[in-house]
PDB file of C-alpha atoms and ligand atoms in Angstrom:
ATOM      1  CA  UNK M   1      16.437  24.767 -23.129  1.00 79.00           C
ATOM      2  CA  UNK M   2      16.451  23.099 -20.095  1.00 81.00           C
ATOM      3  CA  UNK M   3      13.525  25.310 -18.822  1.00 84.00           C
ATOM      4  CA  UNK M   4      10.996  23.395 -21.225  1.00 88.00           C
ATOM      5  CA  UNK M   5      12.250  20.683 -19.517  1.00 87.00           C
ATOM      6  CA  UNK M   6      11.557  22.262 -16.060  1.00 86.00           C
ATOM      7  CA  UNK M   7       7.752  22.316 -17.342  1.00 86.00           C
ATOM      8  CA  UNK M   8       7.701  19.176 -18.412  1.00 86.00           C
ATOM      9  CA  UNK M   9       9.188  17.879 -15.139  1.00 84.00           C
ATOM     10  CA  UNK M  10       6.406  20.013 -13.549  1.00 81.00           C
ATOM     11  CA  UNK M  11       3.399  19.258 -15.875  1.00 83.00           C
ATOM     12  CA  UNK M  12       4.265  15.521 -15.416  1.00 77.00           C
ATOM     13  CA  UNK M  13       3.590  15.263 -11.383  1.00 79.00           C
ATOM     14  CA  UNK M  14       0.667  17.429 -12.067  1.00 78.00           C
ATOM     15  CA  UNK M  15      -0.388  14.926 -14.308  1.00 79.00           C
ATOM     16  CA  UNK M  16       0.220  12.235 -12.053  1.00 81.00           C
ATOM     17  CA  UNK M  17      -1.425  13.597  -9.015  1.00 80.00           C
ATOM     18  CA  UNK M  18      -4.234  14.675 -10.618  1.00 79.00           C
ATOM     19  CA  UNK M  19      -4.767  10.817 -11.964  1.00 79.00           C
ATOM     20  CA  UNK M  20      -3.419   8.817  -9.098  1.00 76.00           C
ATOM     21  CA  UNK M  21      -3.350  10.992  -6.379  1.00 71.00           C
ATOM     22  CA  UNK M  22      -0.935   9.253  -4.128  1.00 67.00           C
ATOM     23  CA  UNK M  23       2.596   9.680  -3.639  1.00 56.00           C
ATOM     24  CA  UNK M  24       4.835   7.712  -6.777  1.00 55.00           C
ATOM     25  CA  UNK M  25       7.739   6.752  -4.462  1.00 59.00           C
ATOM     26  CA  UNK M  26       5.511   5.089  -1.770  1.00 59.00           C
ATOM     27  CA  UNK M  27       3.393   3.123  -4.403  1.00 62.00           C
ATOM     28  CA  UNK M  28       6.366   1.943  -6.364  1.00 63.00           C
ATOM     29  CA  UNK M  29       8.558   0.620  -3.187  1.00 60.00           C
ATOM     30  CA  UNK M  30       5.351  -1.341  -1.954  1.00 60.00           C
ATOM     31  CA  UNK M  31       5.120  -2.752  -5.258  1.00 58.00           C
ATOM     32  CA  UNK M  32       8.384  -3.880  -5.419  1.00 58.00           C
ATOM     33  CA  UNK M  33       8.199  -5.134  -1.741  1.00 57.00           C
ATOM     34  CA  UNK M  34       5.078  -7.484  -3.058  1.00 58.00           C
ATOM     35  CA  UNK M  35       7.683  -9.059  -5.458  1.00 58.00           C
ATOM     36  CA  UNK M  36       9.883  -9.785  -3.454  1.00 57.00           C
ATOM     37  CA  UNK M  37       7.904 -12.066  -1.040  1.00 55.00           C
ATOM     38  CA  UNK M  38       6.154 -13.926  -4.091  1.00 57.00           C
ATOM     39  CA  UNK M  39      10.032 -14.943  -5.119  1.00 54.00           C
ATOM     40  CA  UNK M  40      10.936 -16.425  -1.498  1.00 52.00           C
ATOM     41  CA  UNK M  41       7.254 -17.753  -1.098  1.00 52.00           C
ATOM     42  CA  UNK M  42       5.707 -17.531   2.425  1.00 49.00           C
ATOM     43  CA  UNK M  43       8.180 -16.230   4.747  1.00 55.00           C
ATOM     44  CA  UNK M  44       6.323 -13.176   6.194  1.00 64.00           C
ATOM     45  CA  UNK M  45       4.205 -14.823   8.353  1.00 79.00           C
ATOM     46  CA  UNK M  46       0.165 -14.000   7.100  1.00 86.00           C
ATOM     47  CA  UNK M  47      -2.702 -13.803   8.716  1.00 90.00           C
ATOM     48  CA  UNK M  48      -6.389 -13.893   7.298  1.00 93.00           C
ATOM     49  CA  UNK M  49      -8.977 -11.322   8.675  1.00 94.00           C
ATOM     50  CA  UNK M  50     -11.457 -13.149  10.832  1.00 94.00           C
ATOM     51  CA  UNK M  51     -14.227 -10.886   9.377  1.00 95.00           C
ATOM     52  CA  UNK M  52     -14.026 -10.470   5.225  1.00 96.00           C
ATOM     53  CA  UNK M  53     -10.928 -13.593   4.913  1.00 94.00           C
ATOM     54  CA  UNK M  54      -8.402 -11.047   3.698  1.00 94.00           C
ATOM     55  CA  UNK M  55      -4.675 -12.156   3.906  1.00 93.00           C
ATOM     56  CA  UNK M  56      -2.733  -9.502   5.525  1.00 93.00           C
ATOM     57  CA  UNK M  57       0.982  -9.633   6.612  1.00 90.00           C
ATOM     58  CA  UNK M  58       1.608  -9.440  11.055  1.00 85.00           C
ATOM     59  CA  UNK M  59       2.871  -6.185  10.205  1.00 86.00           C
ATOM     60  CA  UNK M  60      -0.746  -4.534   8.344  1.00 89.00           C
ATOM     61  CA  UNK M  61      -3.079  -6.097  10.469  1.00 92.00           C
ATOM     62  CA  UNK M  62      -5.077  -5.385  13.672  1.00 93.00           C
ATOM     63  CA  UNK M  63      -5.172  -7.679  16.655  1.00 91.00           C
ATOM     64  CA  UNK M  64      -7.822  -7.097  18.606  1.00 91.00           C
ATOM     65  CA  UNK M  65      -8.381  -9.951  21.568  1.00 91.00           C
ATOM     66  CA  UNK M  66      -6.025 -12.563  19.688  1.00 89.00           C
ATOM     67  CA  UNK M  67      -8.219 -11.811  16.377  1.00 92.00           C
ATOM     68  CA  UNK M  68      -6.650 -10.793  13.376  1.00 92.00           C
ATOM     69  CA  UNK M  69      -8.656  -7.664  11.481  1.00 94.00           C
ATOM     70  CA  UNK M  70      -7.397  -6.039   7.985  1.00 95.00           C
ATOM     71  CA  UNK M  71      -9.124  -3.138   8.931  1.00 94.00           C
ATOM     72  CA  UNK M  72     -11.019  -1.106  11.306  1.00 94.00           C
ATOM     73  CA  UNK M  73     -13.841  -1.661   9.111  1.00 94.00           C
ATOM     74  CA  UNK M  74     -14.168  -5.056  10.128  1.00 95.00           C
ATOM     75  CA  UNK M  75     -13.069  -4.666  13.367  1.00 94.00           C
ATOM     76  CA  UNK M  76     -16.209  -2.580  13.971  1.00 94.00           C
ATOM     77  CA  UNK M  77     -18.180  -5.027  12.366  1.00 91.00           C
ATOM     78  CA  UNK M  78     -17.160  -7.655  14.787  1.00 82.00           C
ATOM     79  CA  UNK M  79     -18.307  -5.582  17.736  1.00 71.00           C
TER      80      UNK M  79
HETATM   81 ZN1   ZN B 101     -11.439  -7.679   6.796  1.00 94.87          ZN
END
């Protein structure tokens, strides 16, 4: 019996994978993380990317010459 479950177990993260791609326990904790902040407001202190006005947190973003960048995307743009 519990090696139809064993399938099942398997056929699900097959599923998942082959839909989302990304790890479940890494998108799930960020989520969570995201809620968290909105409760308690603005106490991570955020940023905005001087190129596309993104809002990113001090700990995502790139500072590049006291200029805050989401990405390297638009950190190559600014060059
Ligand atoms: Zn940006």
């Amino acid at each position: 019996m519990w090696f139809k479950l064993l399938i099942f177990a398997i056929a699900g993260v097959a599923l998942y994978r082959f839909f989302g791609g990304k790890v479940p326990f890494l998108d799930t904790e960020e989520k969570e993380l995201k809620e968290e902040h909105d409760d308690f407001g603005k106490i991570e202190a955020t940023s905005s990317c001087v190129v596309c006005g993104t809002y990113v947190t001090e700990e995502d973003a790139l500072i590049y010459k006291k200029r805050t960048y989401c990405s390297t995307e638009c950190l190559e743009k600014e060059k």
